[in-house]
Amino acid sequence: DTEVTQTPKHLVMGMTNKKSLKCEQHMGHRAMYWYKQKAKKPPELMFVYSYEKLSINESVPSRFSPECPNSSLLNLHLHALQPEDSALYLCASSHLGEEWQPQHFGDGTRLSIL
Amino acid sequence: AQKITQTQPGMFVQEKEAVTLDCTYDTSDPSYGLFWYKQPSSGEMIFLIYQGSYDQQNATEGRYSLNFQKARKSANLVISASQLGDSAMYFCAMRGTYNFNKFYFGSGTKLNVKP
């Protein structure tokens, strides 16, 4: 079992729908991440939250809207997505300030845009 | 800038044999961490092993070991006694001191273990 929990595991949505991806961790990590991953490619960083504040936005389109309600939760709100947004979305968390600390990943949400 | 290079898109290994997956990196950070992750077809990213830039000894975790050559900027993963369940994508990643918010990933190596 992973220590980072993502829901839902699978999501199919139309281009006009609004949905949210959720991520939760209880490891006391103060950094949380969203990644997008296409098949056979490495994860692409989208957003980083440090101490519940957005610290990195990798020029992600505004149809993706992250939210960090508290130190354990991370959401990704989706609206008006495009077919090319179909991918595996991975959440991760880590300790801050120590380069020897790994990221811990959730199992991901497989998103399909119709 | 940080860069991770994995030059082997795909590898085959016979079950029970050892295999080495290559990773080279480039960084100007004075200290950094190097990580290997395994991603089965089911999608989860599994942390395997870590090597610190100041560590004198190579890291080991069960059947996984990291062949760290700092002067050559390489951090190769060695899997001993391969098992069918080792078939997966393997990613090398790095995190540095200057921008410790970010992890940099290589392009990955797809390992196939043959029975």
Short mmCIF file of N, CA and C in Angstrom, two decimals, chain B residues 73-115:
data_model
loop_
_atom_site.label_atom_id
_atom_site.label_comp_id
_atom_site.label_asym_id
_atom_site.label_seq_id
_atom_site.Cartn_x
_atom_site.Cartn_y
_atom_site.Cartn_z
N LYS B 73 30.20 11.42 -12.92
CA LYS B 73 28.80 11.85 -12.83
C LYS B 73 27.87 10.75 -13.32
N SER B 74 28.08 9.57 -12.77
CA SER B 74 27.19 8.47 -13.12
C SER B 74 26.65 7.80 -11.86
N ALA B 75 25.45 7.28 -11.96
CA ALA B 75 24.77 6.63 -10.83
C ALA B 75 23.97 5.46 -11.38
N ASN B 76 24.65 4.41 -11.73
CA ASN B 76 24.00 3.28 -12.39
C ASN B 76 23.34 2.36 -11.38
N LEU B 77 22.17 1.85 -11.73
CA LEU B 77 21.43 0.92 -10.88
C LEU B 77 21.78 -0.51 -11.29
N VAL B 78 22.14 -1.31 -10.32
CA VAL B 78 22.43 -2.71 -10.57
C VAL B 78 21.35 -3.55 -9.88
N ILE B 79 20.69 -4.38 -10.64
CA ILE B 79 19.70 -5.31 -10.09
C ILE B 79 20.29 -6.70 -10.18
N SER B 80 20.45 -7.34 -9.05
CA SER B 80 21.01 -8.70 -9.05
C SER B 80 19.89 -9.72 -9.08
N ALA B 81 20.17 -10.90 -9.61
CA ALA B 81 19.22 -12.01 -9.62
C ALA B 81 17.84 -11.55 -10.09
N SER B 82 17.77 -11.08 -11.33
CA SER B 82 16.53 -10.51 -11.87
C SER B 82 15.36 -11.49 -11.73
N GLN B 83 14.21 -10.90 -11.48
CA GLN B 83 12.96 -11.67 -11.36
C GLN B 83 11.97 -11.14 -12.39
N LEU B 84 10.99 -11.96 -12.73
CA LEU B 84 9.99 -11.55 -13.73
C LEU B 84 9.28 -10.27 -13.28
N GLY B 85 9.09 -10.13 -11.99
CA GLY B 85 8.43 -8.94 -11.46
C GLY B 85 9.26 -7.67 -11.57
N ASP B 86 10.50 -7.79 -11.98
CA ASP B 86 11.34 -6.61 -12.18
C ASP B 86 11.06 -5.92 -13.52
N SER B 87 10.29 -6.56 -14.37
CA SER B 87 9.94 -5.95 -15.66
C SER B 87 9.13 -4.68 -15.40
N ALA B 88 9.65 -3.56 -15.85
CA ALA B 88 9.03 -2.26 -15.55
C ALA B 88 9.85 -1.16 -16.21
N MET B 89 9.35 0.08 -16.11
CA MET B 89 10.15 1.26 -16.45
C MET B 89 10.94 1.66 -15.21
N TYR B 90 12.17 2.09 -15.44
CA TYR B 90 13.02 2.55 -14.34
C TYR B 90 13.47 3.97 -14.65
N PHE B 91 13.26 4.85 -13.67
CA PHE B 91 13.64 6.24 -13.83
C PHE B 91 14.71 6.61 -12.81
N CYS B 92 15.71 7.31 -13.31
CA CYS B 92 16.73 7.92 -12.47
C CYS B 92 16.30 9.37 -12.21
N ALA B 93 16.49 9.85 -11.00
CA ALA B 93 16.07 11.22 -10.67
C ALA B 93 17.09 11.87 -9.76
N MET B 94 17.07 13.19 -9.73
CA MET B 94 18.03 13.94 -8.92
C MET B 94 17.33 15.12 -8.25
N ARG B 95 17.83 15.46 -7.08
CA ARG B 95 17.35 16.62 -6.34
C ARG B 95 18.58 17.32 -5.80
N GLY B 96 18.64 18.65 -5.97
CA GLY B 96 19.82 19.39 -5.56
C GLY B 96 19.54 20.35 -4.42
N THR B 97 20.60 20.95 -3.94
CA THR B 97 20.51 21.86 -2.80
C THR B 97 19.87 23.18 -3.17
N TYR B 98 20.23 23.71 -4.33
CA TYR B 98 19.81 25.06 -4.68
C TYR B 98 18.33 25.17 -4.96
N ASN B 99 17.76 24.14 -5.54
CA ASN B 99 16.33 24.16 -5.86
C ASN B 99 15.75 22.84 -5.39
N PHE B 100 15.68 22.70 -4.06
CA PHE B 100 15.32 21.39 -3.52
C PHE B 100 13.84 21.09 -3.68
N ASN B 101 13.08 22.06 -4.21
CA ASN B 101 11.67 21.79 -4.49
C ASN B 101 11.49 20.88 -5.68
N LYS B 102 12.47 20.79 -6.54
CA LYS B 102 12.29 20.09 -7.81
C LYS B 102 13.10 18.80 -7.88
N PHE B 103 12.47 17.80 -8.46
CA PHE B 103 13.15 16.57 -8.81
C PHE B 103 13.27 16.52 -10.32
N TYR B 104 14.43 16.13 -10.81
CA TYR B 104 14.66 16.05 -12.24
C TYR B 104 14.75 14.58 -12.63
N PHE B 105 13.98 14.20 -13.64
CA PHE B 105 13.90 12.80 -14.05
C PHE B 105 14.60 12.57 -15.38
N GLY B 106 15.20 11.39 -15.53
CA GLY B 106 15.67 10.94 -16.82
C GLY B 106 14.52 10.42 -17.65
N SER B 107 14.82 10.04 -18.88
CA SER B 107 13.77 9.61 -19.81
C SER B 107 13.30 8.18 -19.56
N GLY B 108 14.03 7.44 -18.75
CA GLY B 108 13.59 6.11 -18.37
C GLY B 108 14.19 4.99 -19.20
N THR B 109 14.23 3.81 -18.61
CA THR B 109 14.66 2.59 -19.28
C THR B 109 13.61 1.52 -19.05
N LYS B 110 13.14 0.90 -20.13
CA LYS B 110 12.15 -0.19 -20.01
C LYS B 110 12.90 -1.50 -19.91
N LEU B 111 12.78 -2.15 -18.77
CA LEU B 111 13.47 -3.42 -18.55
C LEU B 111 12.49 -4.57 -18.75
N ASN B 112 12.89 -5.51 -19.55
CA ASN B 112 12.11 -6.73 -19.75
C ASN B 112 12.93 -7.93 -19.26
N VAL B 113 12.36 -8.69 -18.33
CA VAL B 113 13.02 -9.88 -17.81
C VAL B 113 12.43 -11.10 -18.50
N LYS B 114 13.28 -11.88 -19.14
CA LYS B 114 12.85 -13.05 -19.90
C LYS B 114 12.94 -14.30 -19.04
N PRO B 115 11.93 -15.18 -19.11
CA PRO B 115 11.99 -16.42 -18.32
C PRO B 115 12.96 -17.43 -18.91
#
